[in-house]
XYZ file of N, CA and C in Angstrom:
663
model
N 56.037 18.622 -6.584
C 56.866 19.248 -7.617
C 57.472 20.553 -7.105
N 56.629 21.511 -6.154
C 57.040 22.534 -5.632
C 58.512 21.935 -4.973
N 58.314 21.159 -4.241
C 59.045 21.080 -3.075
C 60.599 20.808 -3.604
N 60.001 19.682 -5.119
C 61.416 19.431 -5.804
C 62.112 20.412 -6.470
N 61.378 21.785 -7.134
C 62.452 22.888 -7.305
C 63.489 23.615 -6.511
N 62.001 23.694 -5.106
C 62.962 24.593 -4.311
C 63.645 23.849 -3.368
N 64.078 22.423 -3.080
C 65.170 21.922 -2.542
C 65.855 20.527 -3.485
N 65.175 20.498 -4.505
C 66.135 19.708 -5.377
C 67.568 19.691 -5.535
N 68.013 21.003 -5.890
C 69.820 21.094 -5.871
C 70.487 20.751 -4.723
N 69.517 21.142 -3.546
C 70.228 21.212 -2.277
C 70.137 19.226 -1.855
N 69.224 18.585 -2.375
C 69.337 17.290 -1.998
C 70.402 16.698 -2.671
N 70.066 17.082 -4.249
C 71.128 16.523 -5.586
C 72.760 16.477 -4.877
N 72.773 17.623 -4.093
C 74.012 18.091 -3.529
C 75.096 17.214 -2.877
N 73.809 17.320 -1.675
C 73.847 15.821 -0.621
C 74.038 14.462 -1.216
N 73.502 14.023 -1.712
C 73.493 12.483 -2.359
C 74.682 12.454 -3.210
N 75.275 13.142 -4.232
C 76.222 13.581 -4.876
C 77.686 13.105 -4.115
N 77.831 13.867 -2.588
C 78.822 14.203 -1.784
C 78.578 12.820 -0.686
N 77.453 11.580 -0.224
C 78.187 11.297 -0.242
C 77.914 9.976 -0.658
N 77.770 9.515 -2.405
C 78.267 8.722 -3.515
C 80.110 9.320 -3.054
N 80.337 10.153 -3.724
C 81.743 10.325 -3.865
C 82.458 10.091 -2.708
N 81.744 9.885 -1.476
C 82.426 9.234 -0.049
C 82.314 8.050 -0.210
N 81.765 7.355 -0.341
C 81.189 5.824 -0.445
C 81.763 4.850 -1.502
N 81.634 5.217 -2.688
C 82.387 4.836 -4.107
C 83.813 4.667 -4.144
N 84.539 5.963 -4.060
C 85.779 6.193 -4.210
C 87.322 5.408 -3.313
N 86.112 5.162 -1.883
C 86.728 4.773 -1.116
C 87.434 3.115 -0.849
N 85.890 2.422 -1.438
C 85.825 0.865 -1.321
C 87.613 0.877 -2.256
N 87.244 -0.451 -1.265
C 89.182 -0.946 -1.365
C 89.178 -1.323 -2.832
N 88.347 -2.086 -3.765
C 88.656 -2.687 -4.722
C 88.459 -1.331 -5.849
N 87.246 -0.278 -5.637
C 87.376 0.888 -6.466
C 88.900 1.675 -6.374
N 89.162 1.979 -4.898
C 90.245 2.988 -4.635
C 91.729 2.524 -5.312
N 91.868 0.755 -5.221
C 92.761 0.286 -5.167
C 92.862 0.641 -7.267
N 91.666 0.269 -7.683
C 92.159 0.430 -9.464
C 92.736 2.418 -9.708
N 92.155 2.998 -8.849
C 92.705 4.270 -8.844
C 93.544 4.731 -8.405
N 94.593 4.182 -7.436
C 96.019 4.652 -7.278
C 96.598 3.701 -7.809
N 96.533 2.329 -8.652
C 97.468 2.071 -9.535
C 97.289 2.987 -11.063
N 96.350 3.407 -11.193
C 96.895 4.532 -12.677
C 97.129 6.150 -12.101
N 96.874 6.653 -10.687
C 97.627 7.942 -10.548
C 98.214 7.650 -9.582
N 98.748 6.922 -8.634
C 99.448 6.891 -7.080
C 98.951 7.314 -5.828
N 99.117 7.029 -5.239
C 98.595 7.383 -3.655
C 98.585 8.709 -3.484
N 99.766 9.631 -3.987
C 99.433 11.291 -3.717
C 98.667 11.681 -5.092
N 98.124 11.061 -5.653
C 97.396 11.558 -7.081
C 96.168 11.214 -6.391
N 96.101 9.807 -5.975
C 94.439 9.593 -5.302
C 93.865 10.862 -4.580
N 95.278 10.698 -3.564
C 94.918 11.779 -2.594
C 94.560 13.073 -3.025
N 95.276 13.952 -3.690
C 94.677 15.049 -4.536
C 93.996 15.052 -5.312
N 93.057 13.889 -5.969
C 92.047 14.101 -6.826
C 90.583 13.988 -5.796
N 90.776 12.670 -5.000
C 89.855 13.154 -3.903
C 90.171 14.285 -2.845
N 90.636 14.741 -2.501
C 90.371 16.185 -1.419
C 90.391 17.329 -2.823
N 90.511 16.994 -3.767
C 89.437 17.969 -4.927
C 88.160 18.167 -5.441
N 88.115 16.509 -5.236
C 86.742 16.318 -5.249
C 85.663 16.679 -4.600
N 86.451 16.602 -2.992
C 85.622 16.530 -2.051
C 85.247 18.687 -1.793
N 86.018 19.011 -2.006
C 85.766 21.076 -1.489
C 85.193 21.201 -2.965
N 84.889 20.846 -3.995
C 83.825 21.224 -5.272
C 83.163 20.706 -4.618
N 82.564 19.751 -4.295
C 81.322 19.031 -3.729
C 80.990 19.682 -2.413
N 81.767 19.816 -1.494
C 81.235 20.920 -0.487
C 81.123 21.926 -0.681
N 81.667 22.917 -1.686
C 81.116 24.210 -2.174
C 80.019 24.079 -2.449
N 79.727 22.988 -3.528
C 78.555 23.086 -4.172
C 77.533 23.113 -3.054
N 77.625 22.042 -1.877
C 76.683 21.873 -1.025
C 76.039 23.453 -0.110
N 77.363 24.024 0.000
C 77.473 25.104 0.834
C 76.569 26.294 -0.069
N 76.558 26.254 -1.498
C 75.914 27.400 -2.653
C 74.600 26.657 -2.616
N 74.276 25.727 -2.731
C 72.781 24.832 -2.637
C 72.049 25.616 -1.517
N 72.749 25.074 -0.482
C 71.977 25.633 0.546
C 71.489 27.281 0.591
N 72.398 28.255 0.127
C 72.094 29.129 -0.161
C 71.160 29.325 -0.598
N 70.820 28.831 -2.350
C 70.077 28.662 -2.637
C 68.386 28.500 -2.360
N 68.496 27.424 -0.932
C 67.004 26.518 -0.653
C 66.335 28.159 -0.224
N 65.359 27.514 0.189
C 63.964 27.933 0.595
C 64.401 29.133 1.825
N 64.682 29.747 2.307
C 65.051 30.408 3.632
C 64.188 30.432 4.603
N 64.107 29.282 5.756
C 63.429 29.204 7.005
C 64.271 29.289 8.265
N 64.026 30.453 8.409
C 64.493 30.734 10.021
C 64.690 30.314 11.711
N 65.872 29.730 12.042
C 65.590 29.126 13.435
C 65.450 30.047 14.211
N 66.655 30.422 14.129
C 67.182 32.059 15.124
C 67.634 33.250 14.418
N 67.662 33.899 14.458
C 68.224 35.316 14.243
C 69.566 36.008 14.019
N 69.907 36.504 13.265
C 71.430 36.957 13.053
C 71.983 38.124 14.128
N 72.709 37.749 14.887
C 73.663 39.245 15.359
C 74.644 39.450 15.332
N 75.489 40.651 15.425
C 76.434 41.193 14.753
C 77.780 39.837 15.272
N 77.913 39.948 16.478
C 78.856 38.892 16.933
C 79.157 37.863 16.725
N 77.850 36.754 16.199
C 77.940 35.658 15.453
C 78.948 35.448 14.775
N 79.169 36.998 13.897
C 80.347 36.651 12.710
C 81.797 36.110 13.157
N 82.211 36.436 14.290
C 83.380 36.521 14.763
C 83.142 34.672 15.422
N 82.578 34.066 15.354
C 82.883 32.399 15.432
C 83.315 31.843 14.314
N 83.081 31.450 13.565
C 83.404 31.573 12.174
C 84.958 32.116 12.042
N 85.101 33.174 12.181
C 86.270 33.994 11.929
C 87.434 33.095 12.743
N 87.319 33.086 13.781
C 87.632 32.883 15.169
C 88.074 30.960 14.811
N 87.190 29.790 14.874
C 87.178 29.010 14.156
C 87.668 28.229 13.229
N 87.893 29.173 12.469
C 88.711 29.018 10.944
C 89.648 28.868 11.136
N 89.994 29.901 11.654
C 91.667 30.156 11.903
C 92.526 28.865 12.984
N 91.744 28.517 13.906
C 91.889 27.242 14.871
C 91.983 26.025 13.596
N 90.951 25.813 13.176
C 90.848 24.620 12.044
C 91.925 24.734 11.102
N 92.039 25.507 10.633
C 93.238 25.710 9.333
C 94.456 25.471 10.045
N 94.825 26.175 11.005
C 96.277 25.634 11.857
C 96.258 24.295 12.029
N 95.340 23.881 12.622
C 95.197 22.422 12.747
C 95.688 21.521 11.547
N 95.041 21.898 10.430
C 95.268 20.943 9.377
C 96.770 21.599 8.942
N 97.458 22.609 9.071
C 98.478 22.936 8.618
C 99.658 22.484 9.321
N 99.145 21.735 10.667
C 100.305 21.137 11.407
C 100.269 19.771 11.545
N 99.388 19.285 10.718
C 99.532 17.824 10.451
C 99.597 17.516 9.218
N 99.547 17.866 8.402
C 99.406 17.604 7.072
C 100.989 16.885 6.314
N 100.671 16.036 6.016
C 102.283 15.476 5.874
C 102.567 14.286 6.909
N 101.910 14.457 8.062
C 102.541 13.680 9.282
C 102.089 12.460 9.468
N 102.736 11.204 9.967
C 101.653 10.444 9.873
C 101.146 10.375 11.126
N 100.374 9.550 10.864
C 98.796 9.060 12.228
C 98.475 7.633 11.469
N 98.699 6.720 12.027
C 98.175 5.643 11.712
C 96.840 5.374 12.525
N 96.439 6.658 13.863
C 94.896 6.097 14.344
C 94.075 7.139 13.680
N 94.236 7.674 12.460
C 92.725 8.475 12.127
C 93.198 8.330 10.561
N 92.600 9.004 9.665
C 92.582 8.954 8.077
C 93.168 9.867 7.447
N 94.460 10.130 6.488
C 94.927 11.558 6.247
C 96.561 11.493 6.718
N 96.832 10.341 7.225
C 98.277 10.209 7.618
C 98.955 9.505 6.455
N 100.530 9.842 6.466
C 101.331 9.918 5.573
C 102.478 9.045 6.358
N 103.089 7.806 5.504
C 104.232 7.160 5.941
C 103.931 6.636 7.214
N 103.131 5.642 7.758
C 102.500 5.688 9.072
C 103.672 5.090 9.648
N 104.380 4.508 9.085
C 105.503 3.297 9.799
C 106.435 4.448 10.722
N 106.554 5.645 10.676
C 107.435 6.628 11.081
C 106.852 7.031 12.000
N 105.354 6.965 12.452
C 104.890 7.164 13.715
C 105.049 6.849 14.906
N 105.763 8.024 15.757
C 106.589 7.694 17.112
C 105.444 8.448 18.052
N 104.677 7.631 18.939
C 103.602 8.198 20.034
C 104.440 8.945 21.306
N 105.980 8.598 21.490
C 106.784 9.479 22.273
C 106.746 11.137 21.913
N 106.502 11.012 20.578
C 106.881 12.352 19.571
C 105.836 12.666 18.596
N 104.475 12.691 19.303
C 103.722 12.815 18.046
C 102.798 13.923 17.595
N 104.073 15.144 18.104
C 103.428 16.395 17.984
C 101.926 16.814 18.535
N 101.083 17.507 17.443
C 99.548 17.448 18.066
C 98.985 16.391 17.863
N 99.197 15.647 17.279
C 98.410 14.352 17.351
C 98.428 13.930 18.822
N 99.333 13.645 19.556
C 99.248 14.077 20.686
C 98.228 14.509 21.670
N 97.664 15.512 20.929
C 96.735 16.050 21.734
C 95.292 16.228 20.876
N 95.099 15.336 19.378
C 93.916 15.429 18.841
C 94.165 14.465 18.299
N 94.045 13.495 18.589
C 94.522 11.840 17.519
C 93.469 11.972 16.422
N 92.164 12.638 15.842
C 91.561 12.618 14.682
C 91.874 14.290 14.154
N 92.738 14.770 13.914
C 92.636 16.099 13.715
C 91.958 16.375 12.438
N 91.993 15.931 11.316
C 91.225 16.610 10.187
C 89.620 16.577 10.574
N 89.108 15.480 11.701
C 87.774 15.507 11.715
C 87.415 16.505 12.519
N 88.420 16.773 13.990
C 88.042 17.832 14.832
C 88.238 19.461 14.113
N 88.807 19.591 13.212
C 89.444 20.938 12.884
C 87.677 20.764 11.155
N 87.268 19.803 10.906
C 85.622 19.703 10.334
C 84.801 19.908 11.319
N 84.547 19.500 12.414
C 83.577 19.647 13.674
C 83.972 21.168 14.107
N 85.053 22.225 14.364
C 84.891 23.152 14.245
C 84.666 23.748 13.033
N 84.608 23.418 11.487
C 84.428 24.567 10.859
C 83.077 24.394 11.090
N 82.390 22.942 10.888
C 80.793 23.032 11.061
C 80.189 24.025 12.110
N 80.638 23.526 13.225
C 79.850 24.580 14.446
C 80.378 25.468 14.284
N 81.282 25.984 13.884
C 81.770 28.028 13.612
C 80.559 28.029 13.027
N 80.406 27.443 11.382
C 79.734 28.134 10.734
C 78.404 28.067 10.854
N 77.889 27.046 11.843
C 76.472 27.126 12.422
C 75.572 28.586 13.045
N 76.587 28.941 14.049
C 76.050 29.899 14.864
C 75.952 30.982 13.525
N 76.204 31.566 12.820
C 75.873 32.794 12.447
C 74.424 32.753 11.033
N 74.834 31.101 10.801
C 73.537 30.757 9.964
C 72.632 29.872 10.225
N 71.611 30.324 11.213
C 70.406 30.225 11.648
C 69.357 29.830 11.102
N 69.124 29.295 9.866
C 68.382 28.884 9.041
C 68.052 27.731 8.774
N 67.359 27.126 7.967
C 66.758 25.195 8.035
C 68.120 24.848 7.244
N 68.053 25.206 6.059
C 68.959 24.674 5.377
C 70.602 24.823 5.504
N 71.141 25.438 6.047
C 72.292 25.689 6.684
C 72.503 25.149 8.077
N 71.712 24.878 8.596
C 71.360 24.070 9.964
C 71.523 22.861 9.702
N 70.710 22.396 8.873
C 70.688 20.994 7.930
C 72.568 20.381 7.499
N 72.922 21.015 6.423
C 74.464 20.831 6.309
C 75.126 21.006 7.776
N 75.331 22.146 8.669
C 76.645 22.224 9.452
C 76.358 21.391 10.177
N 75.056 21.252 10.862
C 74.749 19.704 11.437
C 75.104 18.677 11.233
N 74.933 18.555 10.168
C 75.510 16.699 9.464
C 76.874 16.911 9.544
N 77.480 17.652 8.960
C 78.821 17.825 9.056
C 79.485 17.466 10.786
N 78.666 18.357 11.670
C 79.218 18.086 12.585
C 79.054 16.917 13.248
N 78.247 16.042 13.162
C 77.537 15.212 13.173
C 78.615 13.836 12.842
N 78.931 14.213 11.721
C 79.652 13.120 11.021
C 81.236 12.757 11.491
N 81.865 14.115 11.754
C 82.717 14.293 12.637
C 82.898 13.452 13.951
N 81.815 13.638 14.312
C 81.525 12.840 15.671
C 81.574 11.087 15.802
N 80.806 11.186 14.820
C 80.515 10.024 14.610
C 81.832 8.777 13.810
N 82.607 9.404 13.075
C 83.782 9.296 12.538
C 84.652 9.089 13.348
N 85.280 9.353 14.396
C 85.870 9.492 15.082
C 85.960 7.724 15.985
N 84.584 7.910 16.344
C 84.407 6.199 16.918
C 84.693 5.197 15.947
N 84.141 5.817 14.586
C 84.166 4.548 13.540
C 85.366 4.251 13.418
N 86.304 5.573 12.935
C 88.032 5.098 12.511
C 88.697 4.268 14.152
N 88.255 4.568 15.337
C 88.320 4.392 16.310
C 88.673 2.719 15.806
N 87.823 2.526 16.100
C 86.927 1.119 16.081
C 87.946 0.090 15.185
N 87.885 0.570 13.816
C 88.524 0.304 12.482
C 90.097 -0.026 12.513
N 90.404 0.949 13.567
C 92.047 1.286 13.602
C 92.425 -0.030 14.208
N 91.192 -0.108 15.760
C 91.843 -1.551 16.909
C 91.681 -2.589 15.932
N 90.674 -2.850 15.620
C 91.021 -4.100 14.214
C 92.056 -4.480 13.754
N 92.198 -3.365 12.600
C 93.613 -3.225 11.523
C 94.534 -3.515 12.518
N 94.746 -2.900 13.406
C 96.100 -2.896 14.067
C 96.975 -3.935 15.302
N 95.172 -4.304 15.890
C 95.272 -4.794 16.663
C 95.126 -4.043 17.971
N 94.441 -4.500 19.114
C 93.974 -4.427 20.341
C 95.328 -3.595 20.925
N 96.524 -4.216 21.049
C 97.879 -4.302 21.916
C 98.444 -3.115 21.362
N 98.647 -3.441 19.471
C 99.042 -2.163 19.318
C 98.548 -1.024 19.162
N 96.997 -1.025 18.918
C 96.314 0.225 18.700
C 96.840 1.069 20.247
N 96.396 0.444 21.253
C 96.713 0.653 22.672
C 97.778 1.551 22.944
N 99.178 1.033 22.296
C 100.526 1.514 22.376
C 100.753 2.782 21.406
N 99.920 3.008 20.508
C 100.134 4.016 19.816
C 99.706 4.702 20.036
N 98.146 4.559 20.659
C 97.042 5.525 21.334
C 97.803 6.536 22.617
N 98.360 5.690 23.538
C 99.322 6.324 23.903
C 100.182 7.255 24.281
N 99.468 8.303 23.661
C 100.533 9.090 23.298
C 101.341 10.266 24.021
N 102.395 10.943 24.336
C 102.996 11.423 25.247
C 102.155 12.862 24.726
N 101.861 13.893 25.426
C 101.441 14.908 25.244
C 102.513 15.876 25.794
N 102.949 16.653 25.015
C 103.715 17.647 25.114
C 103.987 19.149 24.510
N 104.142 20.320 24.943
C 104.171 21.406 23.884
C 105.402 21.679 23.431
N 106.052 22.089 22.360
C 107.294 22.076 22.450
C 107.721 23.186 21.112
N 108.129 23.986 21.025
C 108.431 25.032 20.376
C 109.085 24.927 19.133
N 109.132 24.976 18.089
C 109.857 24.307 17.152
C 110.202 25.340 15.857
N 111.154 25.228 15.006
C 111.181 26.489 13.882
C 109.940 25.540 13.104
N 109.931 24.250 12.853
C 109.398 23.811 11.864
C 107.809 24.054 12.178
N 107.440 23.915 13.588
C 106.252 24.254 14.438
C 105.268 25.872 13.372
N 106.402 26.483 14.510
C 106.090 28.123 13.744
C 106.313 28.440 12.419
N 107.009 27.317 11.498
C 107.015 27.747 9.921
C 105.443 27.125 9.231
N 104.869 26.134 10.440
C 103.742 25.250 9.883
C 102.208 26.351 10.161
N 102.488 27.211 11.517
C 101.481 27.661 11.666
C 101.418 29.042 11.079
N 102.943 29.530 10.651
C 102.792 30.917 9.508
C 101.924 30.786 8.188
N 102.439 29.246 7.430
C 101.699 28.591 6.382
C 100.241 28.713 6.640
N 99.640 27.949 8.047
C 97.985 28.065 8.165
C 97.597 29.061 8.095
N 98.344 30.319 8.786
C 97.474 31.742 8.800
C 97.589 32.443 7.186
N 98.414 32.050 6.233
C 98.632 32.055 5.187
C 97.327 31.887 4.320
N 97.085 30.778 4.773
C 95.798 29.912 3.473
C 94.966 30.331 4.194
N 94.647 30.697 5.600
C 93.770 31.111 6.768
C 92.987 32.385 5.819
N 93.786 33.131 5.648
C 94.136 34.920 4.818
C 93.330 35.022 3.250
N 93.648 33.520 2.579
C 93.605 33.384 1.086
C 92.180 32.783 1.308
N 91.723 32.143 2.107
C 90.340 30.936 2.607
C 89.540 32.860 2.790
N 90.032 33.817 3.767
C 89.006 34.240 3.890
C 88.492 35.399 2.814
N 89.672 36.005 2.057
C 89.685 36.926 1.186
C 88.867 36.204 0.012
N 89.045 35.097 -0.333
C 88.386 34.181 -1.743
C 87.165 33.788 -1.321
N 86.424 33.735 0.015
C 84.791 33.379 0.285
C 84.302 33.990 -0.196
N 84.121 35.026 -0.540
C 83.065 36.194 -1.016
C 82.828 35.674 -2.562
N 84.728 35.602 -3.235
C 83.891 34.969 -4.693
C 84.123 33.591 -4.776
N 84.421 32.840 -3.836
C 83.774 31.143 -4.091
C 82.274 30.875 -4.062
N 81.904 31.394 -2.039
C 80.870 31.447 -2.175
C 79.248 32.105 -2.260
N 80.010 33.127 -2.435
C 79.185 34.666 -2.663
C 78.700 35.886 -1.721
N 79.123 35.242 -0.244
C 78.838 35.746 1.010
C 80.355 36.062 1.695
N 80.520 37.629 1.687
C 81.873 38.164 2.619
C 81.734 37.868 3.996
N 82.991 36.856 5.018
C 82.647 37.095 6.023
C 82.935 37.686 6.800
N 83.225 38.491 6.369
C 83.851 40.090 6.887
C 82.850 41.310 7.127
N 81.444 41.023 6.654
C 80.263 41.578 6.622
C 79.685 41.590 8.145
């Protein structure tokens, strides 16, 4: 009974987050839910779903029991910081674009591997730009239960990556997954480029000023 007070929320949390991965997704659930809101309604009700449910996970943990791996020092903070800002660009320069080899792409039929921006150079970007926020936010919280989440998180990332992998050569086929995989890697300077990564440092700014009262910890401390 002890054990269920002081990590109950933090499990409730977990199991919670991922029902709402598991459920929402299956083709025959997902499919009755974008015929009554649409594909960008799905889409914004789950990636709403999903940052309440990772807040919550992220305040749980707070919450648990506090057992110590390692130790806090001042520098830690600056991964995290450092991190963020990498991850948020990331998602701010794909967002919209499609990717028909990872999850999170838009209009896939328009996907040109001659021209495929950073995808290019991160064919899963929403999972790699999750695998850094996890490990940013690992190093500075040293603890069981915060160890516990950024782990899995990063974890899952990893692991995700092979699965959509996997999933994509299927769907797509061997020949064409191949041809799309492909992809020309290039850097290339762009107004629309630099209007995408002004936007990330934007929400970058608003993500870090609003932690303190989302999740109760400044990381500016």
């Amino acid at each position: 009974m002890q054990f269920l007070s002081q990590w109950g929320e933090f499990i409730a949390a977990f199991a919670v987050f991922f029902l709402s991965h598991s459920i929402p997704v299956r083709p025959a659930v997902k499919s009755h839910i974008v015929a009554k809101t649409g594909a960008l309604g799905f889409a914004l009700l789950y990636s709403a779903l999903s940052i309440a449910i990772l807040t919550w996970i992220i305040i749980a943990a707070g919450r648990a029991p506090f057992v110590e791996i390692w130790s806090w020092a001042e520098w830690q903070n600056h991964v995290p910081l450092t991190g963020m800002f990498v991850a948020v660009v990331i998602i701010s320069m794909v967002f919209g674009q499609p990717n028909p080899l990872s999850f999170g792409g838009w209009d896939n039929d328009r996907f040109d591997p001659e021209n495929p921006g950073l995808i290019g150079w991160v064919r899963h970007p929403l999972l790699v730009a999750l695998l850094i926020w996890a490990g940013a936010h690992m190093v500075p919280n040293g603890n069981l239960a915060h160890i516990i989440v950024f782990g899995l998180f990063a974890a899952f990332s990893i692991l995700g990556m092979a699965i959509i992998d996997r999933r994509a050569r299927r769907i797509l086929g061997a020949d064409k997954w191949q041809h799309l995989s492909n992809t020309r890697r290039r850097l290339t300077i762009t107004r629309r480029g630099i209007t995408r990564i002004i936007i990330g440092a934007l929400i970058y700014l608003a993500l870090l000023y609003s932690h303190e009262w989302v999740i109760g910890v400044s990381p500016l401390l």
